[in-house]
Short mmCIF file of C-alpha atoms in Angstrom, two decimals:
data_model
loop_
_atom_site.label_atom_id
_atom_site.label_comp_id
_atom_site.label_asym_id
_atom_site.label_seq_id
_atom_site.Cartn_x
_atom_site.Cartn_y
_atom_site.Cartn_z
CA MET A 1 -7.96 -76.80 34.48
CA ARG A 2 -10.60 -78.56 36.55
CA PRO A 3 -10.48 -78.62 40.34
CA PRO A 4 -8.16 -81.40 41.52
CA LEU A 5 -10.84 -83.48 43.18
CA ALA A 6 -12.22 -86.97 42.74
CA GLY A 7 -15.22 -86.94 40.48
CA PRO A 8 -16.84 -88.18 37.27
CA GLY A 9 -14.41 -86.29 35.02
CA ARG A 10 -12.45 -89.45 34.31
CA PRO A 11 -12.60 -93.10 35.40
CA PHE A 12 -10.83 -93.84 38.68
CA THR A 13 -11.26 -97.11 40.54
CA CYS A 14 -11.94 -96.45 44.19
CA LEU A 15 -9.17 -97.27 46.60
CA ARG A 16 -11.25 -99.65 48.69
CA CYS A 17 -12.06 -101.74 45.61
CA LEU A 18 -8.45 -101.72 44.44
CA VAL A 19 -6.92 -102.75 47.75
CA GLN A 20 -9.58 -105.07 49.08
CA THR A 21 -9.84 -106.89 45.76
CA SER A 22 -6.12 -107.50 45.87
CA LEU A 23 -6.47 -108.83 49.43
CA GLY A 24 -9.36 -111.09 48.53
CA ARG A 25 -11.85 -109.21 50.69
CA PRO A 26 -15.26 -107.95 49.57
CA ALA A 27 -15.58 -104.24 48.83
CA ALA A 28 -17.80 -102.15 51.07
CA THR A 29 -21.22 -101.39 49.69
CA SER A 30 -21.30 -97.80 50.92
CA ALA A 31 -18.76 -95.02 50.92
CA ARG A 32 -17.01 -94.45 54.22
CA TYR A 33 -16.07 -90.92 53.38
CA GLN A 34 -17.25 -88.11 51.20
CA LEU A 35 -16.05 -84.96 49.55
CA ARG A 36 -18.00 -81.98 50.75
CA LYS A 37 -18.62 -78.79 48.86
CA PRO A 38 -15.69 -76.36 48.77
CA ALA A 39 -15.88 -73.50 51.23
CA PRO A 40 -13.94 -70.26 51.44
CA LEU A 41 -11.40 -70.00 54.21
CA ALA A 42 -12.61 -67.69 56.94
CA PRO A 43 -10.63 -64.45 56.94
CA SER A 44 -9.99 -64.77 60.66
CA THR A 45 -8.52 -68.26 60.34
CA SER A 46 -4.87 -68.36 61.30
CA TYR A 47 -2.92 -70.26 58.69
CA HIS A 48 0.34 -71.87 59.69
CA THR A 49 2.99 -72.65 57.11
CA THR A 50 6.17 -74.61 57.71
CA ARG A 51 8.11 -73.14 54.78
CA PRO A 52 10.81 -70.72 55.95
CA ARG A 53 10.06 -67.22 54.68
CA LEU A 54 12.30 -64.24 54.10
CA GLN A 55 11.45 -61.18 56.14
CA ASP A 56 9.48 -58.53 54.28
CA SER A 57 12.36 -56.07 54.25
CA PRO A 58 13.18 -55.22 50.63
CA THR A 59 16.08 -52.99 51.62
CA ALA A 60 17.93 -55.83 53.33
CA ALA A 61 16.81 -58.42 50.77
CA GLU A 62 18.11 -56.42 47.81
CA HIS A 63 21.67 -57.03 49.01
CA GLN A 64 21.27 -60.74 49.59
CA GLN A 65 22.94 -63.05 47.10
CA PRO A 66 21.98 -66.61 46.19
CA PRO A 67 24.07 -69.33 47.81
CA PRO A 68 27.14 -70.28 45.79
CA VAL A 69 26.58 -73.00 43.21
CA ARG A 70 28.94 -75.87 43.96
CA GLN A 71 28.66 -78.01 40.87
CA PRO A 72 31.15 -80.84 40.36
CA THR A 73 32.21 -81.57 36.79
CA THR A 74 30.10 -84.73 36.83
CA ALA A 75 26.86 -82.85 37.64
CA PRO A 76 24.14 -82.57 34.98
CA LYS A 77 24.47 -79.34 32.99
CA ALA A 78 21.44 -77.19 33.69
CA VAL A 79 19.92 -75.54 30.62
CA LEU A 80 17.76 -72.63 31.78
CA ASP A 81 15.51 -70.46 29.64
CA LEU A 82 17.48 -67.24 30.16
CA LYS A 83 15.91 -65.68 27.08
CA HIS A 84 12.44 -65.90 28.63
CA ILE A 85 13.72 -64.29 31.84
CA ARG A 86 15.39 -61.48 29.87
CA GLN A 87 12.25 -60.84 27.83
CA ASN A 88 9.95 -60.87 30.88
CA PRO A 89 11.90 -59.33 33.78
CA ASP A 90 8.86 -57.69 35.38
CA LEU A 91 6.91 -60.97 35.31
CA TYR A 92 9.70 -62.85 37.06
CA ALA A 93 10.34 -60.05 39.56
CA GLN A 94 6.67 -59.88 40.58
CA ASN A 95 6.54 -63.67 40.80
CA CYS A 96 9.50 -63.58 43.21
CA ARG A 97 7.79 -60.95 45.37
CA ASP A 98 4.53 -62.93 45.38
CA ARG A 99 6.41 -65.98 46.65
CA ASN A 100 8.43 -64.11 49.31
CA TYR A 101 11.69 -64.47 47.38
CA HIS A 102 12.38 -60.78 47.80
CA ALA A 103 16.11 -61.00 47.18
CA ALA A 104 15.53 -62.87 43.92
CA ALA A 105 13.15 -60.15 42.68
CA ALA A 106 16.21 -58.08 41.74
CA TYR A 107 17.82 -60.88 39.75
CA PRO A 108 15.89 -60.57 36.43
CA ALA A 109 16.95 -56.92 36.02
CA ARG A 110 20.48 -57.85 37.06
CA ILE A 111 20.51 -60.64 34.44
CA ASN A 112 19.54 -58.12 31.76
CA ASP A 113 22.32 -55.80 32.88
CA LEU A 114 24.85 -58.65 32.80
CA PHE A 115 23.59 -59.70 29.38
CA SER A 116 24.21 -56.20 28.03
CA GLN A 117 27.75 -56.38 29.41
CA TRP A 118 28.17 -59.83 27.85
CA GLN A 119 27.00 -58.53 24.46
CA ALA A 120 29.51 -55.66 24.69
CA LYS A 121 32.28 -58.17 25.40
CA GLN A 122 31.11 -60.25 22.45
CA ARG A 123 31.45 -57.22 20.16
CA GLU A 124 34.92 -56.47 21.54
CA GLY A 125 35.90 -60.08 21.01
CA ARG A 126 34.69 -60.11 17.40
CA ALA A 127 36.73 -56.99 16.60
CA LEU A 128 39.83 -58.49 18.18
CA ARG A 129 39.37 -61.82 16.38
CA GLU A 130 39.13 -59.99 13.06
CA ARG A 131 42.31 -58.08 13.88
CA GLY A 132 44.03 -61.31 14.89
CA ASN A 133 43.02 -63.00 11.63
CA LEU A 134 44.46 -60.10 9.61
CA LEU A 135 47.71 -60.28 11.60
CA ARG A 136 48.01 -64.01 10.94
CA ARG A 137 47.45 -63.52 7.21
CA GLN A 138 49.98 -60.68 7.13
CA LEU A 139 52.55 -62.86 8.89
CA ALA A 140 51.88 -65.83 6.61
CA ASP A 141 52.10 -63.97 3.28
CA PRO A 142 52.54 -60.21 3.48
CA LEU A 143 52.47 -59.72 -0.31
CA ASN A 144 49.70 -62.02 -1.56
CA SER A 145 47.29 -62.49 1.40
CA ARG A 146 45.61 -59.12 0.93
CA ASP A 147 42.38 -58.59 -0.96
CA ASN A 148 40.34 -55.46 -1.53
CA ALA A 149 38.46 -55.92 1.73
CA ASP A 150 41.69 -56.22 3.72
CA GLU A 151 43.51 -53.39 1.97
CA GLU A 152 42.49 -50.60 4.30
CA ALA A 153 42.66 -52.74 7.46
CA THR A 154 46.14 -54.07 6.73
CA ALA A 155 47.57 -50.71 5.63
CA GLY A 156 48.80 -50.04 9.15
CA PHE A 157 50.71 -53.34 9.26
CA ARG A 158 52.92 -52.74 6.21
CA SER A 159 55.45 -50.59 8.03
CA LEU A 160 55.83 -53.11 10.88
CA SER A 161 58.61 -55.62 11.03
CA ARG A 162 57.87 -59.32 11.54
CA GLU A 163 58.93 -59.03 15.20
CA GLN A 164 56.53 -56.11 15.68
CA LEU A 165 53.71 -58.07 14.00
CA LEU A 166 54.37 -61.01 16.32
CA GLU A 167 54.30 -58.72 19.35
CA GLU A 168 51.00 -57.20 18.17
CA ALA A 169 49.56 -60.69 17.66
CA ARG A 170 50.57 -61.65 21.22
CA LYS A 171 48.86 -58.51 22.58
CA VAL A 172 45.68 -59.32 20.65
CA LYS A 173 45.71 -62.90 21.95
CA ALA A 174 46.13 -61.70 25.56
CA GLU A 175 43.34 -59.13 25.24
CA LEU A 176 41.10 -61.74 23.62
CA GLY A 177 41.80 -64.18 26.47
CA ALA A 178 40.83 -61.54 29.03
CA ILE A 179 37.62 -60.82 27.14
CA GLU A 180 36.74 -64.51 26.93
CA ASP A 181 37.35 -64.87 30.67
CA ALA A 182 35.04 -61.90 31.28
CA GLU A 183 32.39 -63.44 29.01
CA SER A 184 32.57 -66.72 30.92
CA ALA A 185 32.31 -64.93 34.27
CA LEU A 186 29.28 -62.93 33.09
CA ALA A 187 27.58 -66.07 31.74
CA ALA A 188 28.27 -67.94 34.99
CA GLU A 189 26.82 -65.09 37.04
CA MET A 190 23.68 -64.99 34.88
CA GLN A 191 23.31 -68.75 35.35
CA ARG A 192 23.84 -68.48 39.11
CA LEU A 193 21.15 -65.80 39.45
CA ALA A 194 18.73 -67.65 37.18
CA LEU A 195 19.13 -70.84 39.23
CA ALA A 196 17.97 -68.91 42.32
CA ILE A 197 14.75 -67.66 40.66
CA PRO A 198 11.69 -69.76 41.56
CA ASN A 199 9.40 -71.34 39.01
CA LEU A 200 6.63 -69.21 37.54
CA THR A 201 3.30 -69.56 39.32
CA SER A 202 0.15 -71.22 37.97
CA ASP A 203 -2.97 -69.13 37.42
CA ALA A 204 -4.77 -71.58 39.74
CA THR A 205 -2.59 -70.53 42.69
CA PRO A 206 -4.04 -67.88 45.03
CA ARG A 207 -1.82 -64.82 45.38
CA GLY A 208 -0.84 -63.85 48.89
CA ASN A 209 -0.68 -65.80 52.13
CA ASP A 210 -4.08 -67.50 52.42
CA PRO A 211 -4.93 -70.89 50.88
CA LEU A 212 -8.24 -71.68 49.21
CA VAL A 213 -10.30 -74.55 50.63
CA LEU A 214 -11.30 -76.82 47.74
CA SER A 215 -13.12 -79.57 49.64
CA TYR A 216 -13.49 -81.51 52.87
CA ILE A 217 -13.06 -85.23 53.43
CA ASN A 218 -15.33 -86.95 55.98
CA ASP A 219 -17.37 -85.15 58.62
CA HIS A 220 -15.78 -83.21 61.44
CA PRO A 221 -15.66 -85.33 64.63
CA GLU A 222 -16.85 -82.28 66.57
CA PRO A 223 -18.99 -80.35 64.07
CA GLY A 224 -20.32 -77.77 66.53
CA PRO A 225 -18.30 -75.08 68.29
CA ALA A 226 -19.90 -75.89 71.66
CA PRO A 227 -17.65 -77.42 74.33
CA SER A 228 -17.61 -81.19 74.36
CA ASP A 229 -17.45 -83.69 77.20
CA ARG A 230 -15.06 -85.73 75.12
CA VAL A 231 -11.53 -85.77 76.49
CA TRP A 232 -9.07 -84.95 73.74
CA ARG A 233 -5.51 -86.11 74.17
CA SER A 234 -2.48 -85.62 72.03
CA HIS A 235 -0.97 -88.64 70.31
CA ALA A 236 2.08 -88.27 72.59
CA HIS A 237 -0.16 -88.83 75.63
CA VAL A 238 -2.05 -91.64 73.92
CA GLY A 239 1.19 -93.33 72.91
CA ALA A 240 2.54 -93.03 76.46
CA GLU A 241 -0.71 -94.39 77.89
CA LEU A 242 -0.52 -97.43 75.62
CA GLY A 243 3.25 -97.78 75.87
CA ILE A 244 3.77 -97.68 72.08
CA LEU A 245 5.75 -94.41 71.72
CA ASP A 246 9.07 -93.68 73.40
CA PHE A 247 10.39 -90.14 73.07
CA ALA A 248 12.53 -90.11 76.21
CA GLY A 249 14.63 -93.06 75.08
CA ALA A 250 15.11 -91.47 71.66
CA ALA A 251 16.15 -88.18 73.26
CA THR A 252 18.87 -90.04 75.14
CA ALA A 253 20.01 -91.97 72.07
CA SER A 254 19.62 -89.33 69.35
CA GLY A 255 18.21 -86.08 70.78
CA TRP A 256 14.88 -84.28 70.57
CA GLY A 257 13.03 -84.67 67.28
CA TRP A 258 13.63 -88.43 67.20
CA TYR A 259 11.41 -91.24 68.43
CA TYR A 260 10.88 -94.97 68.91
CA LEU A 261 7.72 -96.73 67.71
CA LEU A 262 6.95 -99.85 69.73
CA ASP A 263 4.69 -102.86 69.26
CA GLU A 264 1.40 -101.84 67.58
CA ALA A 265 2.78 -98.40 66.63
CA ALA A 266 5.66 -100.03 64.74
CA GLN A 267 3.19 -102.45 63.18
CA LEU A 268 0.87 -99.58 62.29
CA GLU A 269 3.74 -97.79 60.52
CA GLN A 270 4.32 -100.82 58.30
CA ALA A 271 0.57 -101.21 57.74
CA LEU A 272 0.30 -97.64 56.47
CA VAL A 273 3.29 -98.12 54.15
CA ASN A 274 1.94 -101.41 52.77
CA TYR A 275 -1.54 -99.97 52.32
CA ALA A 276 -0.29 -96.92 50.42
CA LEU A 277 2.11 -98.95 48.25
CA THR A 278 -0.58 -101.51 47.43
CA ALA A 279 -3.05 -98.79 46.47
CA ALA A 280 -0.56 -96.88 44.30
CA THR A 281 0.80 -100.01 42.61
CA ARG A 282 -2.70 -101.25 41.79
CA ALA A 283 -3.43 -97.80 40.32
CA GLY A 284 -0.50 -98.13 37.91
CA TRP A 285 2.37 -96.47 39.79
CA ARG A 286 5.56 -98.53 39.44
CA GLN A 287 7.23 -99.29 42.77
CA VAL A 288 10.82 -98.20 43.48
CA SER A 289 13.09 -98.64 46.50
CA PRO A 290 15.35 -95.55 46.32
CA PRO A 291 18.60 -94.65 48.09
CA SER A 292 18.43 -92.43 51.17
CA MET A 293 21.62 -90.56 50.27
CA VAL A 294 22.06 -88.40 47.16
CA TYR A 295 24.51 -85.86 45.80
CA SER A 296 23.82 -82.36 47.10
CA HIS A 297 23.75 -80.99 43.55
CA ILE A 298 20.90 -83.38 42.72
CA ALA A 299 18.94 -82.10 45.74
CA GLY A 300 19.66 -78.52 44.69
CA ALA A 301 18.46 -79.20 41.14
CA CYS A 302 15.17 -80.46 42.57
CA GLY A 303 14.69 -77.20 44.50
CA PHE A 304 16.05 -78.39 47.87
CA GLN A 305 19.08 -76.30 48.80
CA PRO A 306 21.26 -77.93 51.47
CA ARG A 307 22.00 -74.38 52.68
CA ASP A 308 19.77 -71.39 52.12
CA ALA A 309 20.79 -67.75 51.53
CA HIS A 310 21.26 -67.31 55.29
CA GLY A 311 23.51 -70.37 55.59
CA GLU A 312 20.85 -72.33 57.51
CA THR A 313 20.68 -76.07 56.95
CA GLN A 314 17.35 -77.56 55.89
CA ILE A 315 18.63 -81.03 55.00
CA TYR A 316 21.53 -82.98 56.41
CA THR A 317 24.81 -82.98 54.50
CA ILE A 318 27.53 -85.58 54.94
CA ALA A 319 30.87 -84.32 56.21
CA GLN A 320 33.71 -84.57 53.70
CA ALA A 321 37.38 -85.18 54.28
CA ALA A 322 39.45 -82.14 53.32
CA GLU A 323 41.28 -84.09 50.62
CA ASP A 324 37.99 -85.22 49.06
CA ALA A 325 36.69 -81.64 48.96
CA ALA A 326 40.00 -80.45 47.47
CA ARG A 327 39.73 -83.08 44.73
CA GLY A 328 36.23 -81.85 43.89
CA LYS A 329 34.49 -85.01 45.05
CA PRO A 330 30.71 -84.38 45.04
CA GLU A 331 29.12 -83.64 48.41
CA LEU A 332 26.44 -86.04 49.65
CA CYS A 333 23.30 -85.29 51.63
CA MET A 334 20.44 -87.25 53.17
CA ALA A 335 17.31 -87.17 51.05
CA GLY A 336 14.59 -85.04 52.62
CA THR A 337 12.03 -86.84 50.45
CA ALA A 338 12.04 -89.68 47.91
CA GLU A 339 11.16 -87.03 45.31
CA ILE A 340 14.89 -86.23 45.12
CA PRO A 341 16.30 -89.70 44.31
CA LEU A 342 13.31 -90.42 42.06
CA ALA A 343 13.94 -87.27 40.03
CA GLY A 344 17.67 -88.03 39.99
CA MET A 345 16.98 -91.47 38.52
CA LYS A 346 16.53 -89.89 35.10
CA ALA A 347 19.18 -87.15 35.33
CA ASP A 348 21.24 -86.82 32.15
CA THR A 349 18.95 -89.19 30.26
CA VAL A 350 16.53 -88.98 27.34
CA LEU A 351 13.00 -90.30 27.86
CA ASP A 352 10.82 -91.68 25.09
CA GLU A 353 7.47 -90.04 24.46
CA ALA A 354 5.78 -93.45 24.29
CA ASP A 355 6.72 -94.13 27.94
CA LEU A 356 4.89 -91.09 29.32
CA PRO A 357 3.40 -90.53 31.76
CA MET A 358 6.10 -92.36 33.71
CA LYS A 359 4.71 -92.87 37.23
CA ARG A 360 6.70 -94.09 40.24
CA VAL A 361 5.92 -94.71 43.92
CA ALA A 362 8.53 -95.18 46.64
CA ALA A 363 8.59 -95.77 50.38
CA SER A 364 11.67 -94.32 52.01
CA ARG A 365 13.13 -92.83 55.14
CA CYS A 366 13.32 -89.03 54.95
CA TYR A 367 15.64 -86.69 56.83
CA ARG A 368 14.93 -83.05 57.66
CA ALA A 369 17.10 -80.72 59.70
CA GLU A 370 14.12 -78.32 59.96
CA ALA A 371 16.39 -75.42 60.96
CA GLY A 372 14.39 -72.67 62.64
CA ALA A 373 11.07 -74.39 61.93
CA ARG A 374 10.44 -76.53 65.01
CA GLY A 375 9.45 -73.79 67.45
CA GLY A 376 7.22 -75.22 70.14
CA GLU A 377 6.53 -78.45 68.24
CA THR A 378 9.34 -80.36 69.88
CA LYS A 379 7.07 -83.02 71.34
CA GLY A 380 5.39 -85.77 69.42
CA LEU A 381 5.49 -87.02 65.84
CA TYR A 382 4.29 -83.94 63.98
CA ARG A 383 7.72 -82.45 63.28
CA VAL A 384 10.60 -84.89 63.45
CA HIS A 385 14.05 -85.28 61.89
CA GLU A 386 13.57 -88.76 60.42
CA PHE A 387 10.38 -90.35 59.18
CA THR A 388 8.91 -92.81 56.71
CA LYS A 389 7.03 -91.46 53.73
CA VAL A 390 5.43 -92.95 50.64
CA GLU A 391 6.06 -90.62 47.71
CA LEU A 392 4.50 -90.41 44.24
CA PHE A 393 6.52 -88.98 41.35
CA ALA A 394 5.80 -88.73 37.63
CA TRP A 395 7.30 -87.40 34.40
CA THR A 396 4.71 -86.09 31.95
CA ALA A 397 4.65 -84.55 28.50
CA PRO A 398 5.28 -80.76 28.56
CA ASP A 399 1.56 -80.17 28.19
CA ALA A 400 -0.76 -78.52 30.72
CA ALA A 401 -3.72 -80.84 30.10
CA ALA A 402 -1.67 -84.05 30.23
CA THR A 403 0.07 -82.92 33.40
CA ALA A 404 -3.22 -81.88 35.02
CA ASP A 405 -4.58 -85.39 34.43
CA VAL A 406 -1.69 -86.96 36.35
CA PHE A 407 -1.92 -84.28 39.07
CA ASP A 408 -5.66 -84.95 39.48
CA GLU A 409 -5.03 -88.69 39.61
CA LEU A 410 -2.44 -88.17 42.32
CA LEU A 411 -4.81 -85.99 44.36
CA ASP A 412 -7.60 -88.53 43.93
CA LEU A 413 -5.32 -91.22 45.32
CA GLN A 414 -4.33 -89.03 48.29
CA THR A 415 -7.98 -88.22 48.95
CA ASP A 416 -9.02 -91.88 48.84
CA LEU A 417 -6.19 -92.97 51.13
CA LEU A 418 -6.93 -90.41 53.84
CA GLY A 419 -10.69 -90.74 53.49
CA SER A 420 -10.59 -94.52 53.88
CA LEU A 421 -8.59 -94.07 57.10
CA GLY A 422 -11.56 -92.21 58.57
CA LEU A 423 -9.71 -88.92 58.99
CA HIS A 424 -11.42 -85.56 58.69
CA CYS A 425 -9.37 -83.51 56.21
CA ARG A 426 -9.51 -80.48 53.98
CA VAL A 427 -7.97 -80.07 50.53
CA LEU A 428 -6.24 -76.73 50.00
CA GLU A 429 -5.01 -74.84 46.96
CA MET A 430 -1.85 -73.36 48.44
CA PRO A 431 -0.99 -69.67 48.03
CA THR A 432 2.09 -68.16 46.41
CA ALA A 433 3.71 -67.45 49.79
CA ASP A 434 3.79 -71.19 50.56
CA LEU A 435 5.23 -72.47 47.26
CA GLY A 436 8.76 -73.80 47.23
CA ALA A 437 11.18 -72.95 44.45
CA SER A 438 10.21 -75.77 42.08
CA ALA A 439 6.39 -75.80 42.26
CA THR A 440 4.19 -73.83 39.91
CA ARG A 441 1.13 -75.12 41.78
CA LYS A 442 0.67 -76.98 45.06
CA CYS A 443 -2.25 -78.58 46.85
CA ASP A 444 -1.99 -79.70 50.46
CA ILE A 445 -4.30 -81.94 52.43
CA GLU A 446 -4.56 -81.16 56.13
CA ALA A 447 -6.00 -83.55 58.70
CA PHE A 448 -7.76 -82.56 61.88
CA PHE A 449 -5.67 -83.14 65.01
CA PRO A 450 -7.71 -82.68 68.22
CA SER A 451 -4.58 -81.73 70.16
CA ARG A 452 -3.81 -78.90 67.71
CA ARG A 453 -7.07 -77.03 68.14
CA ASP A 454 -5.17 -74.05 69.55
CA ARG A 455 -2.94 -74.03 66.43
CA ASN A 456 -4.52 -73.40 63.07
CA ASP A 457 -7.90 -74.63 64.40
CA GLY A 458 -6.56 -78.17 64.66
CA TRP A 459 -5.42 -78.53 61.06
CA GLY A 460 -2.05 -80.07 60.23
CA GLU A 461 -0.56 -80.90 56.84
CA VAL A 462 -0.35 -84.63 56.04
CA THR A 463 0.11 -84.68 52.26
CA SER A 464 1.20 -82.33 49.53
CA ALA A 465 1.14 -82.45 45.71
CA SER A 466 2.97 -80.20 43.26
CA ILE A 467 3.34 -79.51 39.56
CA CYS A 468 6.91 -78.43 38.78
CA THR A 469 6.70 -78.02 34.96
CA ASP A 470 10.28 -78.20 33.56
CA TYR A 471 12.00 -76.63 36.59
CA GLN A 472 13.58 -79.90 37.72
CA THR A 473 14.19 -81.51 34.33
CA ARG A 474 16.08 -78.48 32.98
CA ARG A 475 18.35 -78.54 36.02
CA LEU A 476 18.81 -82.32 35.86
CA ALA A 477 19.27 -82.45 32.07
CA THR A 478 16.34 -84.86 31.72
CA ARG A 479 15.10 -84.60 28.17
CA LEU A 480 12.22 -86.05 26.19
CA LYS A 481 12.42 -87.28 22.60
CA LEU A 482 9.19 -86.61 20.76
CA ALA A 483 7.92 -88.80 17.93
CA SER A 484 9.10 -86.09 15.54
CA GLY A 485 12.65 -86.52 16.86
CA LYS A 486 12.67 -83.14 18.61
CA LEU A 487 14.21 -82.98 22.08
CA VAL A 488 12.26 -81.08 24.77
CA TYR A 489 12.09 -81.06 28.56
CA PRO A 490 9.36 -83.15 30.22
CA TRP A 491 7.39 -81.84 33.19
CA THR A 492 7.34 -83.40 36.66
CA VAL A 493 4.60 -83.96 39.22
CA ASN A 494 5.14 -85.14 42.78
CA GLY A 495 3.07 -85.77 45.86
CA THR A 496 3.01 -87.49 49.24
CA ALA A 497 0.88 -90.62 49.37
CA LEU A 498 1.31 -90.84 53.15
CA ALA A 499 3.64 -89.04 55.57
CA VAL A 500 3.51 -91.93 58.02
CA PRO A 501 4.25 -90.37 61.45
CA ARG A 502 1.73 -87.55 61.01
CA VAL A 503 -0.96 -89.90 59.74
CA LEU A 504 -0.19 -92.32 62.56
CA ALA A 505 -0.51 -89.43 65.03
CA ALA A 506 -3.87 -88.42 63.54
CA ILE A 507 -5.13 -92.01 63.82
CA LEU A 508 -4.08 -92.21 67.48
CA GLU A 509 -5.79 -88.92 68.35
CA ASN A 510 -8.98 -89.37 66.34
CA GLY A 511 -9.36 -93.05 67.16
CA TRP A 512 -8.81 -92.66 70.91
CA ASP A 513 -11.63 -93.75 73.20
CA GLU A 514 -11.09 -92.32 76.68
CA SER A 515 -13.57 -94.67 78.35
CA GLU A 516 -11.91 -97.78 76.92
CA LYS A 517 -8.36 -96.37 76.96
CA ALA A 518 -8.03 -97.77 73.45
CA VAL A 519 -7.54 -96.64 69.85
CA THR A 520 -9.71 -97.95 67.03
CA ILE A 521 -7.65 -99.21 64.08
CA PRO A 522 -9.04 -98.11 60.67
CA GLU A 523 -10.69 -101.08 58.99
CA VAL A 524 -8.55 -100.86 55.85
CA LEU A 525 -5.37 -101.36 57.91
CA ARG A 526 -6.55 -104.42 59.84
CA PRO A 527 -5.30 -106.97 57.27
CA TRP A 528 -1.75 -105.77 58.15
CA MET A 529 -2.54 -105.64 61.90
CA ASP A 530 -3.34 -109.35 62.34
CA GLY A 531 -7.05 -108.51 62.11
CA ARG A 532 -6.88 -106.48 65.33
CA GLU A 533 -9.62 -103.87 65.74
CA LYS A 534 -8.22 -101.86 68.63
CA ILE A 535 -4.99 -100.95 70.34
CA GLY A 536 -5.55 -100.91 74.06
CA PRO A 537 -4.51 -102.31 77.44
CA ARG A 538 -6.23 -105.62 76.81
CA ASN A 539 -4.20 -106.01 73.62
CA ARG A 540 -0.85 -105.61 75.31
CA GLY A 541 -0.31 -109.34 75.56
CA GLY A 542 -0.74 -109.75 71.83
CA GLY A 543 -4.40 -110.76 71.79
CA SER A 544 -7.06 -109.06 69.67
#
């Protein structure tokens, strides 16, 4: 699998040409950004991840159980490959440990133990069913129902009266019912444990905690380590200086972690959305406007658990009336990303091979509770509870090469978008410790934020892209009909085109000119900004 970078491996029209052609503007004659040679991450570099991790305490983790599966009867029926887990328990256990799912590392062995118990119950059930069949034949025709095979088995019935035979048949039926209940309970427990096991990890994913730097986009604004005379300000200060961000008002109205965008900031948000949607649509991604609210079981099937093993909330759930819960009405939650409603679009459906790859792009509002993850990042736009994001999602054939092509295309699009905005970024192959449940492989792109130089050397995640193989489609019952007529499970790929608040924050910080008290607007966004080149005090009246 080739590195997921733009290059001559396959044709890909540059973003500037795609977008500017559609806007009737001439394309630039020289590249405004470049991919630089990959470099290893310095061992001393502190890497910050936002994914909640279990503590490295195997003793405590061994006793943790996965959250209960609350599946309404209308939910898609997940079909997991339990056989593969049973045949490769050590592989799955090590994969869980690599990904910091320490509690789940015990589940493959537990599944094998439960399967042995299930097989024993199956044998008991077969013996009882055979005995029940003989009893029924004896009751129906005690003289003529016997054959040579039954002779020895039915010998013990001949001395019994009809009433005694009926009583024996009732006992067999009761015992068989108990065994079938035990079988169902064992199967349900195996399914519950299997649902909590994360996807297997790609060979391209680094093991451990440290990502691998694949490339850089654009030059660093401060390439040398020497102190600079330039005054760096956070986007919160820039926004306050220009009067385009209001956090205090949002804190009063909604609480910390919420915000108002005013004037050019609100316009810039829409410009970023329109730019990303135009670029993706011109590149062949079909546009969708998805719902912001989905069933919790759909979010869980995508790998987003409304409540984790500790009971913490990562996404917002909608309160239910007691009578609705008692009736088994499905619980709703707010979508943390458009990936969830996009994946749910094809739940319980059969795709046609001729339609693949099926590529979608959606702009949506996203909602994150971010329990335990905010820490000191309570100010600004970097970590907020509600934000706009443009998401890319695709269904592909269950083939590594075909999926890699779509994944590379998605990464190329992300790279072009961020590069054309003039941001200095790095492309990372993310390590096992940072993978969520659904991803087999994940690449993040981090932008340089001057105000974050004391955190992770200034780097902050702005996009992410993942290959999820059949993790989501098996749980959503999304199947694929091949030309041969065979039904299989397609693979899914997803990625962020633009996480708008973070990109907006990076533009404010990197485009800030202290001497002018103004921010330079990236050229590619100016068609959606009334041609304005800067946001500054002299623009406050609406002039350019």
